[in-house]
Each structure stands twice: as structure tokens, then as C-alpha cells.
């Protein structure tokens, strides 16, 4: 299977398959493995998941990540519906 994803991009997708008991452990591992803070890691992951090459690499996993991201976005939007500023 040939893709245009870099080794780091593929590594990040594989890293996302792992299950973590505590988010802090995942934060630390992302920093140690990829040299990325949690915020930077999340942004890089979202960029990777949006690429068509990522779906070519692992369609089911990438679609799942896209779906989770969309669910989170909808949840944030729903909370803002009643938000009022003064």
C-alpha cells in the first residue's frame, strides 16, 4: 500500500490506536515520541485526518477519528447556543 504520508504521520495515526488509562500519560508520550505538546499534537492529528492520503492508509480508523472530531465539534456548538455575552 503506497501513500504520501510521512513516517511521522503514519506513526501518529498508529499512536491514536493505542488505549490510555490516563490522558496525562498520552500527553507525555506524545511529547516524548513526536516532540509535540498536546495542543500541537491535536492540531497535527486533525491536519493528517483531513488528508485523503490518510484515508488511503487506514480508511476505517481515519473515518472513526473524523467522526469523533465532528461529534466534539457539534457538542461544542450545542453548548454555545445558549451563550450570551454582556
N, CA, C and O atoms as a printed pandas DataFrame, in Angstrom:
     atom_number atom_name residue_name chain_id  residue_number  x_coord  y_coord  z_coord
0              1         N          UNK        A               1    0.843   -1.161    0.000
1              2        CA          UNK        A               1    0.000    0.000    0.000
2              3         C          UNK        A               1    0.900    1.239    0.000
3              4         O          UNK        A               1    1.681    1.432    0.932
4              5         N          UNK        A               2    0.804    2.056   -1.005
5              6        CA          UNK        A               2    1.634    3.242   -1.134
6              7         C          UNK        A               2    0.823    4.480   -0.765
7              8         O          UNK        A               2   -0.300    4.660   -1.235
8              9         N          UNK        A               3    1.404    5.332    0.083
9             10        CA          UNK        A               3    0.745    6.577    0.460
10            11         C          UNK        A               3    1.784    7.690    0.457
11            12         O          UNK        A               3    2.989    7.441    0.435
12            13         N          UNK        A               4    1.299    8.896    0.478
13            14        CA          UNK        A               4    2.184   10.049    0.573
14            15         C          UNK        A               4    2.355   10.517    2.013
15            16         O          UNK        A               4    2.907   11.592    2.250
16            17         N          UNK        A               5    1.897    9.739    2.964
17            18        CA          UNK        A               5    2.062   10.111    4.364
18            19         C          UNK        A               5    3.498    9.878    4.799
19            20         O          UNK        A               5    4.116    8.878    4.433
20            21         N          UNK        A               6    4.017   10.803    5.576
21            22        CA          UNK        A               6    5.370   10.634    6.107
22            23         C          UNK        A               6    5.357    9.563    7.193
23            24         O          UNK        A               6    4.300    9.148    7.666
24            25         N          UNK        A               7    6.533    9.134    7.568
25            26        CA          UNK        A               7    6.644    8.145    8.647
26            27         C          UNK        A               7    6.060    8.707    9.931
27            28         O          UNK        A               7    5.418    7.978   10.688
28            29         N          UNK        A               8    6.276   10.010   10.193
29            30        CA          UNK        A               8    5.717   10.631   11.399
30            31         C          UNK        A               8    4.194   10.625   11.350
31            32         O          UNK        A               8    3.545   10.322   12.351
32            33         N          UNK        A               9    3.618   10.957   10.197
33            34        CA          UNK        A               9    2.160   10.974   10.067
34            35         C          UNK        A               9    1.583    9.578   10.297
35            36         O          UNK        A               9    0.578    9.423   10.991
36            37         N          UNK        A              10    2.216    8.576    9.717
37            38        CA          UNK        A              10    1.760    7.196    9.935
38            39         C          UNK        A              10    1.919    6.810   11.405
39            40         O          UNK        A              10    1.064    6.125   11.966
40            41         N          UNK        A              11    3.014    7.251   12.027
41            42        CA          UNK        A              11    3.244    6.969   13.443
42            43         C          UNK        A              11    2.177    7.597   14.323
43            44         O          UNK        A              11    1.730    6.992   15.298
44            45         N          UNK        A              12    1.773    8.804   13.980
45            46        CA          UNK        A              12    0.729    9.478   14.754
46            47         C          UNK        A              12   -0.597    8.739   14.617
47            48         O          UNK        A              12   -1.315    8.570   15.602
48            49         N          UNK        A              13   -0.929    8.300   13.411
49            50        CA          UNK        A              13   -2.159    7.526   13.236
50            51         C          UNK        A              13   -2.103    6.215   14.031
51            52         O          UNK        A              13   -3.097    5.820   14.639
52            53         N          UNK        A              14   -0.967    5.552   14.029
53            54        CA          UNK        A              14   -0.828    4.317   14.808
54            55         C          UNK        A              14   -0.892    4.611   16.300
55            56         O          UNK        A              14   -1.491    3.846   17.056
56            57         N          UNK        A              15   -0.281    5.713   16.732
57            58        CA          UNK        A              15   -0.309    6.126   18.132
58            59         C          UNK        A              15   -1.749    6.323   18.594
59            60         O          UNK        A              15   -2.079    6.001   19.735
60            61         N          UNK        A              16   -2.610    6.847   17.724
61            62        CA          UNK        A              16   -4.009    7.086   18.065
62            63         C          UNK        A              16   -4.784    5.792   18.279
63            64         O          UNK        A              16   -5.860    5.816   18.877
64            65         N          UNK        A              17   -4.275    4.685   17.813
65            66        CA          UNK        A              17   -4.936    3.398   18.022
66            67         C          UNK        A              17   -4.779    2.909   19.457
67            68         O          UNK        A              17   -5.587    2.115   19.937
68            69         N          UNK        A              18   -3.748    3.378   20.135
69            70        CA          UNK        A              18   -3.468    2.912   21.496
70            71         C          UNK        A              18   -4.532    3.395   22.465
71            72         O          UNK        A              18   -5.108    4.467   22.278
72            73         N          UNK        A              19   -4.791    2.622   23.483
73            74        CA          UNK        A              19   -5.743    2.985   24.536
74            75         C          UNK        A              19   -4.957    3.415   25.763
75            76         O          UNK        A              19   -3.974    2.779   26.143
76            77         N          UNK        A              20   -5.402    4.500   26.374
77            78        CA          UNK        A              20   -4.702    5.064   27.523
78            79         C          UNK        A              20   -5.642    5.129   28.719
79            80         O          UNK        A              20   -6.807    5.506   28.589
80            81         N          UNK        A              21   -5.120    4.756   29.887
81            82        CA          UNK        A              21   -5.915    4.849   31.114
82            83         C          UNK        A              21   -6.015    6.281   31.599
83            84         O          UNK        A              21   -7.022    6.677   32.186
84            85         N          UNK        A              22   -4.970    7.055   31.355
85            86        CA          UNK        A              22   -4.932    8.442   31.821
86            87         C          UNK        A              22   -4.436    9.332   30.690
87            88         O          UNK        A              22   -3.438    9.026   30.037
88            89         N          UNK        A              23   -5.136   10.429   30.465
89            90        CA          UNK        A              23   -4.765   11.339   29.392
90            91         C          UNK        A              23   -3.362   11.916   29.609
91            92         O          UNK        A              23   -2.646   12.166   28.640
92            93         N          UNK        A              24   -2.969   12.128   30.843
93            94        CA          UNK        A              24   -1.642   12.662   31.134
94            95         C          UNK        A              24   -0.533   11.778   30.591
95            96         O          UNK        A              24    0.493   12.278   30.127
96            97         N          UNK        A              25   -0.732   10.475   30.645
97            98        CA          UNK        A              25    0.255    9.550   30.093
98            99         C          UNK        A              25    0.367    9.728   28.589
99           100         O          UNK        A              25    1.466    9.686   28.036
100          101         N          UNK        A              26   -0.760    9.928   27.924
101          102        CA          UNK        A              26   -0.764   10.110   26.471
102          103         C          UNK        A              26   -0.094   11.432   26.115
103          104         O          UNK        A              26    0.652   11.509   25.139
104          105         N          UNK        A              27   -0.360   12.478   26.907
105          106        CA          UNK        A              27    0.292   13.781   26.695
106          107         C          UNK        A              27    1.805   13.637   26.735
107          108         O          UNK        A              27    2.517   14.124   25.857
108          109         N          UNK        A              28    2.274   12.963   27.766
109          110        CA          UNK        A              28    3.717   12.779   27.954
110          111         C          UNK        A              28    4.314   11.950   26.823
111          112         O          UNK        A              28    5.392   12.264   26.318
112          113         N          UNK        A              29    3.617   10.900   26.430
113          114        CA          UNK        A              29    4.121   10.041   25.349
114          115         C          UNK        A              29    4.186   10.811   24.033
115          116         O          UNK        A              29    5.142   10.653   23.274
116          117         N          UNK        A              30    3.175   11.648   23.750
117          118        CA          UNK        A              30    3.179   12.445   22.516
118          119         C          UNK        A              30    4.360   13.404   22.509
119          120         O          UNK        A              30    4.993   13.615   21.474
120          121         N          UNK        A              31    4.649   13.976   23.653
121          122        CA          UNK        A              31    5.783   14.895   23.758
122          123         C          UNK        A              31    7.098   14.145   23.548
123          124         O          UNK        A              31    7.978   14.626   22.835
124          125         N          UNK        A              32    7.235   12.984   24.159
125          126        CA          UNK        A              32    8.479   12.231   24.054
126          127         C          UNK        A              32    8.671   11.616   22.665
127          128         O          UNK        A              32    9.779   11.641   22.129
128          129         N          UNK        A              33    7.611   11.069   22.081
129          130        CA          UNK        A              33    7.732   10.391   20.790
130          131         C          UNK        A              33    7.801   11.342   19.603
131          132         O          UNK        A              33    8.566   11.125   18.664
132          133         N          UNK        A              34    6.986   12.405   19.655
133          134        CA          UNK        A              34    6.865   13.279   18.495
134          135         C          UNK        A              34    7.374   14.696   18.741
135          136         O          UNK        A              34    7.432   15.508   17.818
136          137         N          UNK        A              35    7.745   14.992   19.996
137          138        CA          UNK        A              35    8.229   16.333   20.321
138          139         C          UNK        A              35    7.140   17.387   20.227
139          140         O          UNK        A              35    7.418   18.553   19.948
140          141         N          UNK        A              36    5.880   16.969   20.463
141          142        CA          UNK        A              36    4.750   17.879   20.333
142          143         C          UNK        A              36    3.997   18.007   21.642
143          144         O          UNK        A              36    3.723   17.012   22.313
144          145         N          UNK        A              37    3.664   19.239   22.002
145          146        CA          UNK        A              37    2.772   19.436   23.140
146          147         C          UNK        A              37    1.418   18.859   22.779
147          148         O          UNK        A              37    1.170   18.538   21.616
148          149         N          UNK        A              38    0.533   18.723   23.769
149          150        CA          UNK        A              38   -0.771   18.138   23.487
150          151         C          UNK        A              38   -1.551   18.977   22.478
151          152         O          UNK        A              38   -2.190   18.426   21.582
152          153         N          UNK        A              39   -1.509   20.290   22.613
153          154        CA          UNK        A              39   -2.233   21.167   21.683
154          155         C          UNK        A              39   -1.670   21.012   20.268
155          156         O          UNK        A              39   -2.428   20.907   19.304
156          157         N          UNK        A              40   -0.366   21.000   20.147
157          158        CA          UNK        A              40    0.264   20.852   18.825
158          159         C          UNK        A              40   -0.019   19.470   18.243
159          160         O          UNK        A              40   -0.291   19.339   17.050
160          161         N          UNK        A              41    0.043   18.447   19.080
161          162        CA          UNK        A              41   -0.253   17.083   18.630
162          163         C          UNK        A              41   -1.677   17.010   18.074
163          164         O          UNK        A              41   -1.906   16.442   17.006
164          165         N          UNK        A              42   -2.624   17.586   18.804
165          166        CA          UNK        A              42   -4.023   17.566   18.373
166          167         C          UNK        A              42   -4.200   18.265   17.032
167          168         O          UNK        A              42   -4.938   17.787   16.170
168          169         N          UNK        A              43   -3.530   19.390   16.858
169          170        CA          UNK        A              43   -3.626   20.119   15.590
170          171         C          UNK        A              43   -3.019   19.314   14.440
171          172         O          UNK        A              43   -3.593   19.253   13.353
172          173         N          UNK        A              44   -1.872   18.702   14.678
173          174        CA          UNK        A              44   -1.233   17.889   13.643
174          175         C          UNK        A              44   -2.122   16.703   13.290
175          176         O          UNK        A              44   -2.289   16.378   12.115
176          177         N          UNK        A              45   -2.689   16.059   14.301
177          178        CA          UNK        A              45   -3.579   14.925   14.062
178          179         C          UNK        A              45   -4.766   15.345   13.193
179          180         O          UNK        A              45   -5.116   14.644   12.244
180          181         N          UNK        A              46   -5.380   16.471   13.507
181          182        CA          UNK        A              46   -6.531   16.935   12.718
182          183         C          UNK        A              46   -6.129   17.215   11.279
183          184         O          UNK        A              46   -6.894   16.928   10.358
184          185         N          UNK        A              47   -4.955   17.765   11.074
185          186        CA          UNK        A              47   -4.464   18.024    9.721
186          187         C          UNK        A              47   -4.266   16.719    8.961
187          188         O          UNK        A              47   -4.633   16.615    7.791
188          189         N          UNK        A              48   -3.690   15.732    9.623
189          190        CA          UNK        A              48   -3.458   14.434    8.989
190          191         C          UNK        A              48   -4.787   13.778    8.617
191          192         O          UNK        A              48   -4.943   13.279    7.502
192          193         N          UNK        A              49   -5.730   13.777    9.534
193          194        CA          UNK        A              49   -7.001   13.092    9.327
194          195         C          UNK        A              49   -7.784   13.697    8.158
195          196         O          UNK        A              49   -8.549   12.991    7.501
196          197         N          UNK        A              50   -7.606   14.968    7.897
197          198        CA          UNK        A              50   -8.314   15.624    6.791
198          199         C          UNK        A              50   -7.731   15.262    5.419
199          200         O          UNK        A              50   -8.376   15.481    4.394
200          201         N          UNK        A              51   -6.539   14.721    5.400
201          202        CA          UNK        A              51   -5.881   14.417    4.123
202          203         C          UNK        A              51   -6.427   13.129    3.508
203          204         O          UNK        A              51   -6.626   12.140    4.213
204          205         N          UNK        A              52   -6.668   13.137    2.201
205          206        CA          UNK        A              52   -7.157   11.920    1.547
206          207         C          UNK        A              52   -6.155   10.765    1.651
207          208         O          UNK        A              52   -6.553    9.600    1.658
208          209         N          UNK        A              53   -4.874   11.078    1.730
209          210        CA          UNK        A              53   -3.853   10.033    1.842
210          211         C          UNK        A              53   -4.017    9.235    3.131
211          212         O          UNK        A              53   -3.710    8.043    3.176
212          213         N          UNK        A              54   -4.504    9.902    4.182
213          214        CA          UNK        A              54   -4.703    9.223    5.460
214          215         C          UNK        A              54   -5.791    8.166    5.325
215          216         O          UNK        A              54   -5.674    7.067    5.866
216          217         N          UNK        A              55   -6.842    8.509    4.602
217          218        CA          UNK        A              55   -7.909    7.530    4.394
218          219         C          UNK        A              55   -7.395    6.361    3.562
219          220         O          UNK        A              55   -7.808    5.221    3.776
220          221         N          UNK        A              56   -6.507    6.628    2.625
221          222        CA          UNK        A              56   -5.902    5.557    1.842
222          223         C          UNK        A              56   -5.022    4.663    2.690
223          224         O          UNK        A              56   -4.883    3.474    2.404
224          225         N          UNK        A              57   -4.431    5.221    3.726
225          226        CA          UNK        A              57   -3.552    4.452    4.617
226          227         C          UNK        A              57   -4.366    3.527    5.518
227          228         O          UNK        A              57   -4.034    2.351    5.669
228          229         N          UNK        A              58   -5.437    4.064    6.120
229          230        CA          UNK        A              58   -6.252    3.271    7.045
230          231         C          UNK        A              58   -7.656    3.875    7.101
231          232         O          UNK        A              58   -7.972    4.652    8.001
232          233         N          UNK        A              59   -8.481    3.512    6.139
233          234        CA          UNK        A              59   -9.788    4.147    5.950
234          235         C          UNK        A              59  -10.683    4.054    7.191
235          236         O          UNK        A              59  -11.248    5.062    7.617
236          237         N          UNK        A              60  -10.816    2.895    7.759
237          238        CA          UNK        A              60  -11.717    2.726    8.906
238          239         C          UNK        A              60  -11.309    3.568   10.098
239          240         O          UNK        A              60  -12.143    4.228   10.718
240          241         N          UNK        A              61  -10.040    3.543   10.413
241          242        CA          UNK        A              61   -9.530    4.293   11.561
242          243         C          UNK        A              61   -9.659    5.801   11.333
243          244         O          UNK        A              61  -10.053    6.533   12.240
244          245         N          UNK        A              62   -9.333    6.260   10.144
245          246        CA          UNK        A              62   -9.407    7.692    9.834
246          247         C          UNK        A              62  -10.857    8.170    9.841
247          248         O          UNK        A              62  -11.147    9.262   10.330
248          249         N          UNK        A              63  -11.752    7.376    9.314
249          250        CA          UNK        A              63  -13.177    7.754    9.344
250          251         C          UNK        A              63  -13.683    7.836   10.777
251          252         O          UNK        A              63  -14.467    8.723   11.113
252          253         N          UNK        A              64  -13.238    6.915   11.616
253          254        CA          UNK        A              64  -13.620    6.943   13.035
254          255         C          UNK        A              64  -13.124    8.222   13.690
255          256         O          UNK        A              64  -13.867    8.870   14.426
256          257         N          UNK        A              65  -11.865    8.595   13.428
257          258        CA          UNK        A              65  -11.312    9.824   14.006
258          259         C          UNK        A              65  -12.054   11.052   13.494
259          260         O          UNK        A              65  -12.316   11.978   14.263
260          261         N          UNK        A              66  -12.393   11.075   12.220
261          262        CA          UNK        A              66  -13.170   12.187   11.665
262          263         C          UNK        A              66  -14.529   12.290   12.345
263          264         O          UNK        A              66  -14.983   13.380   12.691
264          265         N          UNK        A              67  -15.171   11.138   12.532
265          266        CA          UNK        A              67  -16.488   11.112   13.173
266          267         C          UNK        A              67  -16.406   11.624   14.611
267          268         O          UNK        A              67  -17.256   12.402   15.043
268          269         N          UNK        A              68  -15.393   11.192   15.346
269          270        CA          UNK        A              68  -15.208   11.665   16.719
270          271         C          UNK        A              68  -14.985   13.177   16.753
271          272         O          UNK        A              68  -15.530   13.869   17.612
272          273         N          UNK        A              69  -14.196   13.678   15.832
273          274        CA          UNK        A              69  -13.936   15.119   15.778
274          275         C          UNK        A              69  -15.208   15.895   15.472
275          276         O          UNK        A              69  -15.466   16.939   16.070
276          277         N          UNK        A              70  -15.994   15.385   14.548
277          278        CA          UNK        A              70  -17.253   16.047   14.202
278          279         C          UNK        A              70  -18.216   16.027   15.390
279          280         O          UNK        A              70  -18.904   17.015   15.646
280          281         N          UNK        A              71  -18.268   14.918   16.108
281          282        CA          UNK        A              71  -19.115   14.834   17.304
282          283         C          UNK        A              71  -18.683   15.861   18.344
283          284         O          UNK        A              71  -19.527   16.515   18.956
284          285         N          UNK        A              72  -17.372   16.008   18.548
285          286        CA          UNK        A              72  -16.869   17.003   19.511
286          287         C          UNK        A              72  -17.209   18.417   19.067
287          288         O          UNK        A              72  -17.578   19.262   19.883
288          289         N          UNK        A              73  -17.083   18.673   17.760
289          290        CA          UNK        A              73  -17.399   19.998   17.236
290          291         C          UNK        A              73  -18.875   20.315   17.443
291          292         O          UNK        A              73  -19.222   21.420   17.859
292          293         N          UNK        A              74  -19.737   19.356   17.155
293          294        CA          UNK        A              74  -21.178   19.558   17.355
294          295         C          UNK        A              74  -21.502   19.801   18.821
295          296         O          UNK        A              74  -22.336   20.644   19.151
296          297         N          UNK        A              75  -20.843   19.061   19.691
297          298        CA          UNK        A              75  -21.076   19.224   21.128
298          299         C          UNK        A              75  -20.687   20.630   21.575
299          300         O          UNK        A              75  -21.413   21.264   22.341
300          301         N          UNK        A              76  -19.547   21.115   21.100
301          302        CA          UNK        A              76  -19.123   22.480   21.455
302          303         C          UNK        A              76  -20.111   23.505   20.909
303          304         O          UNK        A              76  -20.438   24.476   21.592
304          305         N          UNK        A              77  -20.584   23.298   19.688
305          306        CA          UNK        A              77  -21.538   24.228   19.078
306          307         C          UNK        A              77  -22.854   24.235   19.842
307          308         O          UNK        A              77  -23.454   25.293   20.033
308          309         N          UNK        A              78  -23.305   23.073   20.280
309          310        CA          UNK        A              78  -24.569   22.978   21.015
310          311         C          UNK        A              78  -24.469   23.702   22.351
311          312         O          UNK        A              78  -25.443   24.314   22.790
312          313         N          UNK        A              79  -23.341   23.647   22.989
313          314        CA          UNK        A              79  -23.168   24.355   24.270
314          315         C          UNK        A              79  -23.184   25.858   24.089
315          316         O          UNK        A              79  -23.562   26.589   25.004
316          317         N          UNK        A              80  -22.775   26.332   22.910
317          318        CA          UNK        A              80  -22.703   27.771   22.666
318          319         C          UNK        A              80  -24.049   28.371   22.282
319          320         O          UNK        A              80  -24.178   29.595   22.256
320          321         N          UNK        A              81  -25.043   27.566   21.987
321          322        CA          UNK        A              81  -26.337   28.078   21.543
322          323         C          UNK        A              81  -26.935   29.018   22.583
323          324         O          UNK        A              81  -27.468   30.068   22.224
324          325         N          UNK        A              82  -26.859   28.670   23.840
325          326        CA          UNK        A              82  -27.427   29.497   24.894
326          327         C          UNK        A              82  -26.460   30.513   25.466
327          328         O          UNK        A              82  -26.779   31.187   26.445
328          329         N          UNK        A              83  -25.284   30.636   24.872
329          330        CA          UNK        A              83  -24.234   31.510   25.379
330          331         C          UNK        A              83  -24.564   32.959   25.082
331          332         O          UNK        A              83  -24.848   33.317   23.939
332          333         N          UNK        A              84  -24.526   33.791   26.111
333          334        CA          UNK        A              84  -24.820   35.219   25.943
334          335         C          UNK        A              84  -23.667   36.022   26.531
335          336         O          UNK        A              84  -23.180   35.716   27.620
336          337         N          UNK        A              85  -23.231   37.054   25.806
337          338        CA          UNK        A              85  -22.198   37.939   26.337
338          339         C          UNK        A              85  -22.814   39.289   26.658
339          340         O          UNK        A              85  -23.757   39.724   25.997
340          341         N          UNK        A              86  -22.290   39.935   27.656
341          342        CA          UNK        A              86  -22.784   41.266   28.057
342          343         C          UNK        A              86  -21.694   42.288   27.921
343          344         O          UNK        A              86  -21.912   43.464   28.210
